[in-house]
Tab-separated table of C-alpha atoms in Angstrom:
chain	number	residue	atom	x	y	z
A	24	MET	CA	0.003	-0.006	0.009
A	25	LYS	CA	2.788	2.352	0.926
A	26	LYS	CA	4.606	1.460	-2.254
A	27	SER	CA	1.507	2.140	-4.341
A	28	PHE	CA	1.044	5.553	-2.685
A	29	LEU	CA	4.627	6.481	-3.509
A	30	ILE	CA	4.139	5.492	-7.175
A	31	VAL	CA	0.996	7.722	-7.438
A	32	LEU	CA	2.811	10.590	-5.764
A	33	LEU	CA	5.808	10.198	-8.054
A	34	PHE	CA	3.534	10.069	-11.140
A	35	GLY	CA	1.779	13.285	-10.040
A	36	TYR	CA	5.123	14.999	-9.517
A	37	LEU	CA	6.332	13.898	-12.966
A	38	LYS	CA	3.087	15.155	-14.556
A	39	VAL	CA	3.386	18.566	-12.899
A	40	GLY	CA	7.031	18.677	-13.866
A	41	ALA	CA	6.146	17.889	-17.478
A	42	GLN	CA	3.537	20.614	-17.535
A	43	THR	CA	5.974	23.087	-16.014
A	44	SER	CA	8.537	22.218	-18.661
A	45	THR	CA	5.847	22.630	-21.350
A	46	PHE	CA	4.955	26.095	-20.069
A	47	ILE	CA	8.586	27.184	-20.004
A	48	ILE	CA	9.114	26.037	-23.583
A	49	ALA	CA	5.800	27.603	-24.747
A	50	ASP	CA	6.637	30.907	-23.027
A	51	SER	CA	10.052	30.955	-24.685
A	52	LEU	CA	8.606	30.279	-28.121
A	53	PHE	CA	5.906	32.945	-27.639
A	54	GLU	CA	8.498	35.539	-26.591
A	55	LYS	CA	10.310	34.869	-29.880
A	56	GLY	CA	7.041	35.392	-31.805
A	57	ARG	CA	6.630	31.717	-32.760
A	58	TYR	CA	3.085	31.564	-31.491
A	59	LYS	CA	2.025	28.527	-33.601
A	60	LEU	CA	4.801	26.378	-32.088
A	61	ALA	CA	3.886	27.691	-28.640
A	62	LEU	CA	0.263	26.599	-29.148
A	63	GLN	CA	1.410	23.169	-30.339
A	64	GLU	CA	3.577	22.818	-27.230
A	65	LEU	CA	0.645	23.660	-24.978
A	66	ASP	CA	-1.453	20.982	-26.704
A	67	LYS	CA	1.019	18.239	-25.686
A	68	ASN	CA	-0.542	17.841	-22.225
A	69	ASP	CA	-4.088	17.656	-20.943
A	70	PRO	CA	-5.760	21.106	-20.713
A	71	THR	CA	-5.528	22.916	-17.380
A	72	PHE	CA	-6.468	26.377	-16.081
A	73	LEU	CA	-3.009	27.694	-16.896
A	74	SER	CA	-2.672	26.114	-20.350
A	75	ASN	CA	-6.041	27.521	-21.420
A	76	TYR	CA	-5.107	30.931	-20.010
A	77	LYS	CA	-1.780	30.947	-21.873
A	78	LYS	CA	-3.509	30.023	-25.128
A	79	ALA	CA	-5.970	32.889	-24.577
A	80	VAL	CA	-3.067	35.312	-24.078
A	81	ILE	CA	-1.434	34.120	-27.335
A	82	TYR	CA	-4.646	34.497	-29.355
A	83	GLU	CA	-5.300	37.918	-27.813
A	84	SER	CA	-1.814	39.056	-28.917
A	85	ILE	CA	-2.722	38.387	-32.577
A	86	ASP	CA	-6.162	39.997	-32.207
A	87	ASP	CA	-8.047	36.707	-32.492
A	88	PHE	CA	-10.441	37.767	-29.776
A	89	LYS	CA	-12.951	35.021	-30.523
A	90	LYS	CA	-10.392	32.307	-29.785
A	91	ALA	CA	-9.063	34.276	-26.802
A	92	ALA	CA	-12.584	34.396	-25.299
A	93	GLU	CA	-13.064	30.687	-25.985
A	94	PHE	CA	-9.961	29.697	-23.997
A	95	LEU	CA	-10.635	32.153	-21.198
A	96	GLU	CA	-14.069	30.513	-20.821
A	97	LYS	CA	-12.359	27.106	-20.692
A	98	ALA	CA	-9.882	28.361	-18.084
A	99	LEU	CA	-12.717	29.500	-15.836
A	100	VAL	CA	-14.180	26.005	-15.880
A	101	PHE	CA	-11.116	24.863	-13.924
A	102	LYS	CA	-10.974	27.818	-11.510
A	103	GLU	CA	-12.823	31.015	-10.715
A	104	ASP	CA	-10.415	33.916	-11.148
A	105	GLU	CA	-11.401	37.594	-11.095
A	106	ASN	CA	-8.540	38.746	-13.347
A	107	VAL	CA	-9.425	36.127	-15.975
A	108	LYS	CA	-13.078	37.211	-15.781
A	109	LEU	CA	-12.074	40.820	-16.422
A	110	LYS	CA	-9.878	39.794	-19.351
A	111	LEU	CA	-12.833	37.805	-20.706
A	112	ALA	CA	-15.076	40.846	-20.309
A	113	LYS	CA	-12.666	42.979	-22.346
A	114	ASN	CA	-12.542	40.366	-25.126
A	115	TYR	CA	-16.348	40.286	-25.188
A	116	GLN	CA	-16.267	44.068	-25.660
A	117	ARG	CA	-13.897	43.689	-28.603
A	118	LEU	CA	-16.300	41.146	-30.101
A	119	GLN	CA	-19.215	43.546	-29.433
A	120	LEU	CA	-20.792	41.013	-27.096
A	121	LEU	CA	-21.552	43.817	-24.664
A	122	GLY	CA	-24.345	42.013	-22.838
A	123	LYS	CA	-21.934	39.248	-21.779
A	124	SER	CA	-19.362	41.840	-20.742
A	125	ILE	CA	-21.924	43.696	-18.630
A	126	LYS	CA	-22.932	40.476	-16.888
A	127	ILE	CA	-19.327	39.861	-15.774
A	128	TYR	CA	-18.920	43.404	-14.423
A	129	GLU	CA	-22.270	43.210	-12.614
A	130	ASP	CA	-21.317	39.861	-10.991
A	131	ILE	CA	-17.956	41.181	-9.784
A	132	LEU	CA	-19.497	44.408	-8.442
A	133	ALA	CA	-22.152	42.442	-6.570
A	134	LYS	CA	-19.255	41.103	-4.459
A	135	ASP	CA	-17.151	44.308	-4.483
A	136	SER	CA	-19.447	47.318	-4.727
A	137	LEU	CA	-16.623	49.768	-3.844
A	138	ASN	CA	-14.588	49.096	-6.967
A	139	LEU	CA	-14.864	52.509	-8.637
A	140	VAL	CA	-12.789	51.526	-11.676
A	141	LEU	CA	-15.167	48.689	-12.530
A	142	LYS	CA	-18.172	50.904	-11.907
A	143	TYR	CA	-16.761	53.418	-14.385
A	144	GLN	CA	-16.244	50.715	-17.015
A	145	LEU	CA	-19.732	49.352	-16.413
A	146	GLY	CA	-21.226	52.826	-16.718
A	147	LYS	CA	-19.577	53.248	-20.142
A	148	LEU	CA	-20.934	49.854	-21.191
A	149	TYR	CA	-24.411	50.929	-20.176
A	150	LEU	CA	-23.980	54.007	-22.398
A	151	ASN	CA	-22.878	51.826	-25.303
A	152	THR	CA	-25.990	49.672	-24.937
A	153	ASN	CA	-28.392	52.657	-24.620
A	154	LYS	CA	-29.114	51.957	-20.956
A	155	GLY	CA	-29.290	55.624	-19.982
A	156	ASP	CA	-30.920	55.282	-16.561
A	157	GLN	CA	-28.342	52.718	-15.338
A	158	ALA	CA	-25.477	54.828	-16.687
A	159	ILE	CA	-26.768	58.026	-15.028
A	160	SER	CA	-27.155	56.205	-11.704
A	161	ILE	CA	-23.554	54.957	-11.820
A	162	PHE	CA	-21.946	58.267	-12.846
A	163	LYS	CA	-23.900	60.165	-10.178
A	164	TYR	CA	-22.543	57.681	-7.607
A	165	LEU	CA	-19.009	58.156	-8.956
A	166	ILE	CA	-19.331	61.947	-8.783
A	167	ASP	CA	-20.468	61.651	-5.169
A	168	ASN	CA	-17.282	59.698	-4.464
A	169	ASP	CA	-14.939	61.899	-6.526
A	170	ALA	CA	-16.411	65.328	-7.296
A	171	LEU	CA	-13.264	66.566	-9.082
A	172	ASN	CA	-13.140	63.876	-11.766
A	173	ALA	CA	-14.057	65.580	-15.052
A	174	ASN	CA	-14.619	62.300	-16.899
A	175	TYR	CA	-17.415	61.307	-14.533
A	176	SER	CA	-19.281	64.514	-15.375
A	177	TYR	CA	-18.615	64.016	-19.087
A	178	GLN	CA	-20.002	60.482	-19.063
A	179	LEU	CA	-22.998	61.676	-17.040
A	180	ALA	CA	-23.677	64.242	-19.806
A	181	LEU	CA	-23.655	61.403	-22.378
A	182	GLY	CA	-26.149	59.559	-20.190
A	183	TYR	CA	-28.483	62.567	-20.219
A	184	ALA	CA	-27.995	62.797	-23.997
A	185	LEU	CA	-29.354	59.275	-24.320
A	186	LYS	CA	-32.445	60.394	-22.393
A	187	ASN	CA	-32.803	63.527	-24.568
A	188	ASP	CA	-32.480	65.593	-21.373
A	189	ARG	CA	-30.910	68.568	-23.085
A	190	ASP	CA	-30.620	70.944	-20.112
A	191	ARG	CA	-29.018	68.418	-17.767
A	192	MET	CA	-26.736	67.272	-20.588
A	193	ILE	CA	-25.451	70.802	-21.211
A	194	ASN	CA	-25.077	71.446	-17.462
A	195	SER	CA	-22.993	68.299	-17.116
A	196	PHE	CA	-20.772	69.281	-20.057
A	197	ILE	CA	-20.315	72.682	-18.410
A	198	ALA	CA	-19.452	70.958	-15.129
A	199	THR	CA	-16.873	68.897	-17.059
A	200	TYR	CA	-15.353	72.038	-18.569
A	201	LYS	CA	-15.156	73.756	-15.174
A	202	LYS	CA	-13.274	70.770	-13.747
A	203	ASP	CA	-10.988	70.532	-16.752
A	204	THR	CA	-10.774	73.501	-19.142
A	205	LEU	CA	-8.763	71.381	-21.581
A	206	HIS	CA	-11.388	68.642	-21.905
A	207	LEU	CA	-11.743	68.841	-25.691
A	208	ASN	CA	-14.660	66.419	-26.012
A	209	ALA	CA	-16.711	68.459	-23.582
A	210	ILE	CA	-15.819	71.681	-25.398
A	211	VAL	CA	-16.819	70.163	-28.788
A	212	ASN	CA	-20.126	68.958	-27.352
A	213	LEU	CA	-20.831	72.361	-25.824
A	214	ALA	CA	-20.104	74.121	-29.139
A	215	THR	CA	-22.348	71.650	-30.977
A	216	SER	CA	-25.164	71.892	-28.409
A	217	PHE	CA	-25.240	75.705	-28.416
A	218	HIS	CA	-25.116	75.624	-32.224
A	219	LYS	CA	-28.289	73.527	-32.246
A	220	LEU	CA	-29.832	76.071	-29.879
A	221	ARG	CA	-28.795	78.827	-32.330
A	222	ASP	CA	-26.849	80.551	-29.570
A	223	VAL	CA	-24.152	82.030	-31.809
A	224	ASP	CA	-22.103	83.737	-29.069
A	225	SER	CA	-21.871	80.632	-26.861
A	226	THR	CA	-21.120	78.418	-29.857
A	227	GLN	CA	-18.257	80.586	-31.030
A	228	LEU	CA	-16.919	80.979	-27.460
A	229	PHE	CA	-16.356	77.224	-27.240
A	230	VAL	CA	-15.260	76.935	-30.861
A	231	VAL	CA	-12.420	79.412	-30.126
A	232	LYS	CA	-11.481	77.538	-26.915
A	233	GLY	CA	-11.504	74.203	-28.743
A	234	LEU	CA	-9.403	75.404	-31.658
A	235	ALA	CA	-6.848	76.821	-29.219
A	236	ILE	CA	-6.352	73.237	-27.999
A	237	ASP	CA	-6.563	71.519	-31.395
A	238	LYS	CA	-6.389	73.863	-34.413
A	239	ASP	CA	-6.982	70.895	-36.734
A	240	HIS	CA	-10.248	69.723	-35.206
A	241	ILE	CA	-12.531	69.204	-38.199
A	242	SER	CA	-15.965	69.763	-36.551
A	243	LEU	CA	-14.815	72.919	-34.775
A	244	ASN	CA	-13.232	74.280	-37.945
A	245	ARG	CA	-16.493	73.735	-39.809
A	246	LEU	CA	-18.491	75.498	-37.114
A	247	LYS	CA	-16.070	78.432	-37.332
A	248	ILE	CA	-16.113	78.523	-41.141
A	249	ASN	CA	-19.877	78.277	-41.436
A	250	GLN	CA	-20.351	81.191	-39.073
A	251	LEU	CA	-17.786	83.323	-40.916
A	252	PHE	CA	-19.603	82.483	-44.128
A	253	ARG	CA	-22.990	83.480	-42.652
A	254	ASP	CA	-21.414	86.771	-41.489
A	255	GLU	CA	-19.960	87.234	-45.016
A	256	ASN	CA	-16.417	87.393	-43.548
A	257	TYR	CA	-15.076	85.516	-46.530
A	258	LYS	CA	-11.460	86.698	-46.311
A	259	GLU	CA	-11.265	85.644	-42.652
A	260	ALA	CA	-12.589	82.201	-43.554
A	261	ILE	CA	-9.832	81.462	-46.083
A	262	PRO	CA	-6.993	80.531	-43.601
A	263	PHE	CA	-9.324	78.110	-41.792
A	264	LEU	CA	-10.389	76.558	-45.105
A	265	LEU	CA	-6.828	76.221	-46.395
A	266	ASN	CA	-5.796	74.551	-43.133
A	267	LEU	CA	-8.762	72.161	-43.313
A	268	ASP	CA	-7.952	71.383	-46.940
A	269	SER	CA	-4.379	70.525	-45.995
A	270	ILE	CA	-5.561	68.030	-43.352
A	271	ASP	CA	-7.453	65.893	-45.846
A	272	THR	CA	-6.699	66.574	-49.503
A	273	LYS	CA	-9.694	64.479	-50.584
A	274	ASP	CA	-12.159	66.452	-48.484
A	275	THR	CA	-14.727	68.117	-50.741
A	276	TYR	CA	-16.238	70.355	-48.027
A	277	SER	CA	-13.171	72.595	-47.768
A	278	LYS	CA	-12.722	72.774	-51.530
A	279	SER	CA	-16.392	73.577	-52.101
A	280	MET	CA	-16.332	76.287	-49.439
A	281	LEU	CA	-13.118	77.725	-50.861
A	282	GLY	CA	-14.789	77.838	-54.259
A	283	ARG	CA	-17.830	79.668	-52.802
A	284	THR	CA	-15.608	82.013	-50.849
A	285	TYR	CA	-13.560	83.048	-53.863
A	286	TYR	CA	-16.757	83.285	-55.945
A	287	ASN	CA	-18.219	85.735	-53.399
A	288	LEU	CA	-14.942	87.664	-53.449
A	289	ASP	CA	-15.219	87.789	-57.280
A	290	SER	CA	-11.937	85.845	-57.634
A	291	LEU	CA	-13.438	83.769	-60.395
A	292	GLU	CA	-10.318	81.939	-61.576
A	293	LYS	CA	-9.566	80.658	-58.071
A	294	ALA	CA	-13.216	79.764	-57.582
A	295	LYS	CA	-13.180	77.840	-60.893
A	296	THR	CA	-10.075	75.912	-59.803
A	297	TYR	CA	-11.671	74.660	-56.565
A	298	PHE	CA	-15.055	73.798	-58.117
A	299	ASN	CA	-13.286	71.777	-60.803
A	300	LYS	CA	-11.432	69.879	-58.041
A	301	VAL	CA	-14.736	69.187	-56.293
A	302	SER	CA	-16.313	67.956	-59.507
A	303	ASP	CA	-13.334	65.649	-60.143
A	304	LEU	CA	-13.490	64.180	-56.625
A	305	ASP	CA	-17.271	63.834	-56.366
A	306	ARG	CA	-19.235	63.296	-59.567
A	307	GLU	CA	-22.505	63.508	-57.583
A	308	ASP	CA	-21.835	67.037	-56.309
A	309	PHE	CA	-23.956	68.919	-58.777
A	310	LYS	CA	-23.631	72.218	-56.953
A	311	ALA	CA	-19.996	72.455	-58.106
A	312	LEU	CA	-21.291	72.359	-61.662
A	313	THR	CA	-23.909	74.973	-60.773
A	314	TYR	CA	-21.227	77.391	-59.630
A	315	LEU	CA	-19.147	76.677	-62.720
A	316	GLY	CA	-22.241	77.634	-64.640
A	317	HIS	CA	-22.560	80.853	-62.599
A	318	ILE	CA	-18.906	81.722	-63.338
A	319	ALA	CA	-19.296	81.053	-67.041
A	320	LEU	CA	-22.422	83.203	-67.075
A	321	LYS	CA	-20.517	86.067	-65.453
A	322	GLU	CA	-17.779	85.625	-68.062
A	323	LYS	CA	-20.459	85.571	-70.811
A	324	ASP	CA	-19.324	82.106	-71.885
A	325	TYR	CA	-22.899	80.992	-72.591
A	326	LYS	CA	-21.958	77.672	-74.162
A	327	TYR	CA	-19.990	76.540	-71.078
A	328	ALA	CA	-22.625	77.978	-68.750
A	329	THR	CA	-25.375	76.001	-70.537
A	330	LEU	CA	-23.283	72.806	-70.437
A	331	ASN	CA	-22.652	73.037	-66.692
A	332	TYR	CA	-26.207	73.998	-65.794
A	333	ARG	CA	-27.614	71.118	-67.908
A	334	MET	CA	-25.192	68.631	-66.290
A	335	ALA	CA	-26.198	69.905	-62.880
A	336	THR	CA	-29.931	69.444	-63.606
A	337	TYR	CA	-29.167	65.917	-64.872
A	338	ILE	CA	-27.042	64.849	-61.880
A	339	GLY	CA	-28.933	66.688	-59.142
A	340	LYS	CA	-31.566	64.826	-57.151
A	341	GLU	CA	-32.528	67.671	-54.795
A	342	LYS	CA	-34.312	70.905	-55.716
A	343	ARG	CA	-32.691	72.193	-58.911
A	344	ASP	CA	-34.361	75.591	-59.118
A	345	GLU	CA	-31.030	77.416	-58.994
A	346	GLU	CA	-29.805	75.428	-62.004
A	347	TYR	CA	-32.942	75.995	-64.062
A	348	TYR	CA	-32.866	79.675	-63.100
A	349	GLY	CA	-29.291	79.828	-64.381
A	350	LEU	CA	-30.299	78.206	-67.672
A	351	ALA	CA	-33.174	80.648	-68.024
A	352	THR	CA	-30.798	83.561	-67.460
A	353	VAL	CA	-28.453	82.254	-70.176
A	354	HIS	CA	-31.381	82.026	-72.642
A	355	TYR	CA	-32.521	85.522	-71.641
A	356	GLU	CA	-29.012	86.898	-72.263
A	357	LYS	CA	-29.013	85.172	-75.661
A	358	ASN	CA	-32.409	86.764	-76.498
A	359	GLU	CA	-34.259	83.432	-76.457
A	360	PRO	CA	-37.368	84.394	-74.474
A	361	LEU	CA	-39.389	81.212	-74.995
A	362	LEU	CA	-36.559	79.013	-73.720
A	363	ALA	CA	-35.963	81.482	-70.864
A	364	MET	CA	-39.646	81.317	-69.869
A	365	ALA	CA	-39.641	77.503	-70.008
A	366	ASN	CA	-36.706	77.320	-67.646
A	367	PHE	CA	-38.023	79.969	-65.243
A	368	GLU	CA	-41.189	77.860	-65.104
A	369	LYS	CA	-39.130	74.733	-64.326
A	370	ALA	CA	-37.241	76.612	-61.621
A	371	TYR	CA	-40.488	77.608	-59.896
A	372	ALA	CA	-41.869	74.069	-60.302
A	373	GLU	CA	-38.784	72.695	-58.517
A	374	ASN	CA	-39.090	75.194	-55.639
A	375	SER	CA	-42.255	77.207	-55.057
A	376	ASN	CA	-40.327	79.463	-52.643
A	377	ASN	CA	-38.190	80.760	-55.507
A	378	TYR	CA	-40.141	83.992	-55.878
A	379	LYS	CA	-37.619	85.470	-58.330
A	380	ALA	CA	-38.292	82.621	-60.799
A	381	LEU	CA	-42.031	83.284	-60.648
A	382	PHE	CA	-41.513	87.040	-61.070
A	383	GLN	CA	-39.162	86.598	-64.011
A	384	LEU	CA	-41.649	84.194	-65.657
A	385	ALA	CA	-44.471	86.706	-65.178
A	386	LYS	CA	-42.376	89.644	-66.427
A	387	LEU	CA	-41.135	87.832	-69.543
A	388	THR	CA	-44.639	86.550	-70.325
A	389	ASP	CA	-45.948	90.103	-69.938
A	390	ASP	CA	-43.201	91.497	-72.224
A	391	TYR	CA	-43.399	88.795	-74.901
A	392	TYR	CA	-47.121	88.330	-75.516
A	393	GLU	CA	-49.470	91.015	-76.797
A	394	ASP	CA	-52.273	89.345	-74.832
A	395	LYS	CA	-51.483	90.382	-71.263
A	396	LYS	CA	-53.916	87.967	-69.609
A	397	MET	CA	-51.259	85.248	-69.097
A	398	GLY	CA	-48.881	87.727	-67.527
A	399	TYR	CA	-51.734	89.122	-65.429
A	400	LYS	CA	-52.499	85.661	-64.028
A	401	LEU	CA	-48.896	85.088	-63.125
A	402	TYR	CA	-48.647	88.501	-61.466
A	403	LYS	CA	-51.756	87.622	-59.457
A	404	LYS	CA	-50.168	84.322	-58.523
A	405	TYR	CA	-47.102	86.178	-57.315
A	406	MET	CA	-49.198	88.488	-55.134
A	407	ARG	CA	-51.103	85.516	-53.711
A	408	TYR	CA	-48.061	83.497	-52.640
A	409	GLN	CA	-44.950	85.718	-52.728
A	410	TYR	CA	-46.069	89.286	-51.957
A	411	SER	CA	-43.998	89.610	-48.779
A	412	LYS	CA	-40.676	88.385	-50.177
A	413	ASP	CA	-39.369	91.527	-51.868
A	414	GLU	CA	-40.884	94.970	-51.403
A	415	GLN	CA	-39.534	96.474	-54.636
A	416	ILE	CA	-40.734	93.563	-56.783
A	417	THR	CA	-44.094	93.506	-55.001
A	418	ASN	CA	-44.618	97.207	-55.689
A	419	PHE	CA	-43.800	96.684	-59.402
A	420	VAL	CA	-46.188	93.710	-59.606
A	421	ALA	CA	-48.983	95.645	-57.913
A	422	ARG	CA	-48.623	98.537	-60.349
A	423	ARG	CA	-48.529	96.204	-63.361
A	424	ILE	CA	-51.674	94.382	-62.220
A	425	LYS	CA	-53.441	97.714	-61.879
A	426	ASP	CA	-52.251	98.926	-65.307
A	427	ILE	CA	-53.261	95.720	-67.138
A	428	LYS	CA	-56.636	95.682	-65.455
A	429	ASN	CA	-57.239	99.326	-66.420
A	430	ASP	CA	-56.164	98.691	-70.047
A	431	TYR	CA	-58.651	95.840	-70.414
A	432	PHE	CA	-61.360	97.884	-68.684
A	433	MET	CA	-60.889	100.652	-71.253
A	434	LYS	CA	-61.393	97.985	-73.935
A	435	GLY	CA	-64.634	97.034	-72.236
A	436	GLU	CA	-63.446	93.873	-70.535
A	437	ASN	CA	-63.290	93.242	-66.787
A	438	LEU	CA	-60.516	90.871	-65.665
A	439	GLU	CA	-61.386	88.477	-62.873
A	440	GLU	CA	-59.960	89.209	-59.432
C-alpha cells in the first residue's frame, strides 16, 4: 500500500514537472514570436487552467479575440479567477458582445461594490448599450465619491444625452469644462449643443477655446467657417479653409467652401479651380457644376454655362431651381425668351419658394405676348403667394396688375380678381 502511494505521488510529480517544462518552452517560443509552435507545445498535455489561459493570451496578442474568449471561458471551468473574468469581459467588448461583458462586471461588483474603476467601465458599457438610466445612476454615484473627476461629469452628460435631457446634458458638459478647461470632447459637445440652440455667441466661445487646444479639429473648424460664411467674412474664412484642406486633400467640403468663398470675393479663376477639383473628386456634387455655370455666365461664356447648368440638372436629385434659373438667365441673355420662360417655369416648379423665378416668368410673359392675360394671371399668382418676399418687386407687380386691369377695362373687358 505504501509502495502504491509512492508510485501515485511520483507520477503526479512527474506530470506537474512535465507541464511546467511545457509552459517554459511555450513561453520561450511565444517571446520569440513563434506563437504557432507555442500553441502546439501547450497541446502536448491535458488542458488545465493555466494552459487555457496561456492560449488565450497568445490569441489575444494576434487579435483573435474570438479564440481568446473561448480559451478564457475554458480556463474559468477549472478555476474562478477575477482577473481572468475581467480579461474575458474585455474580449467580449472587442467582439461587441456587450451584454456578456456587462454580466461579468455586474457579477464582480455584486461582491465588491466599492470598486470605482469597474463601476466606471460598467457605466460606459451601459452608455454603449443605450441603458441611460443605469449609466446616469452609476456616474452620479461616482461623482459623489470623486467630485473633481471631469470624466465622470462628461459620461453623465452622455447619459443625459441618451435620455434627450438637453438641459441636464449641457449642465454636465459645463461641469466637465469647469473641472478641466482642456477637456476637448466636452468643449466640442458644448459648441455643438449651443449651435443647435442657435446661440451664436456661446457656440463661437467654445469653438475658439477648442481650436486653441486643437487647431486641426474638423468639426470645430467647420463651425467656425460656417459662421464666418454666414457673417460674410469671406477673407477671414480662407485661412481656416486652407488649413482644413491641408488636413485631408480628398475632403470636398473645404474645396467647395473655398470655391464659394472666392466666388463671393469675385476671384473667379480661383473659384473655378476649386469647383473643378470638387467635380473631379465627387461626380455627384452637382452644386460644383452649378457654380461653374454661374462663373461662365458672369464671363459671358454662354456655351460653357449652358453645359454646366444642364449637367447639374441631370445629376442633381434635390431641388434644382437654381440650376434652371441659371439656364433661363443664359437664354434671356441670348435673347431666347421662349426658352428662358420654359426654364423659369421649371425653376419655380422645382421650388415654389423661388419667388424670383415666378416674377421673371411673369415679367417675360408680360413682355413677350401682346395678350397680357397670361402675364396678369402670373402676377396675381405672385401676389397671392410671394407678396412679402421683396418689397420692390411687389410694388412693381402691384402697379402692373393695376395697369393691365385698367387697359382691359378701357377695352370694355373686366378681368377676374
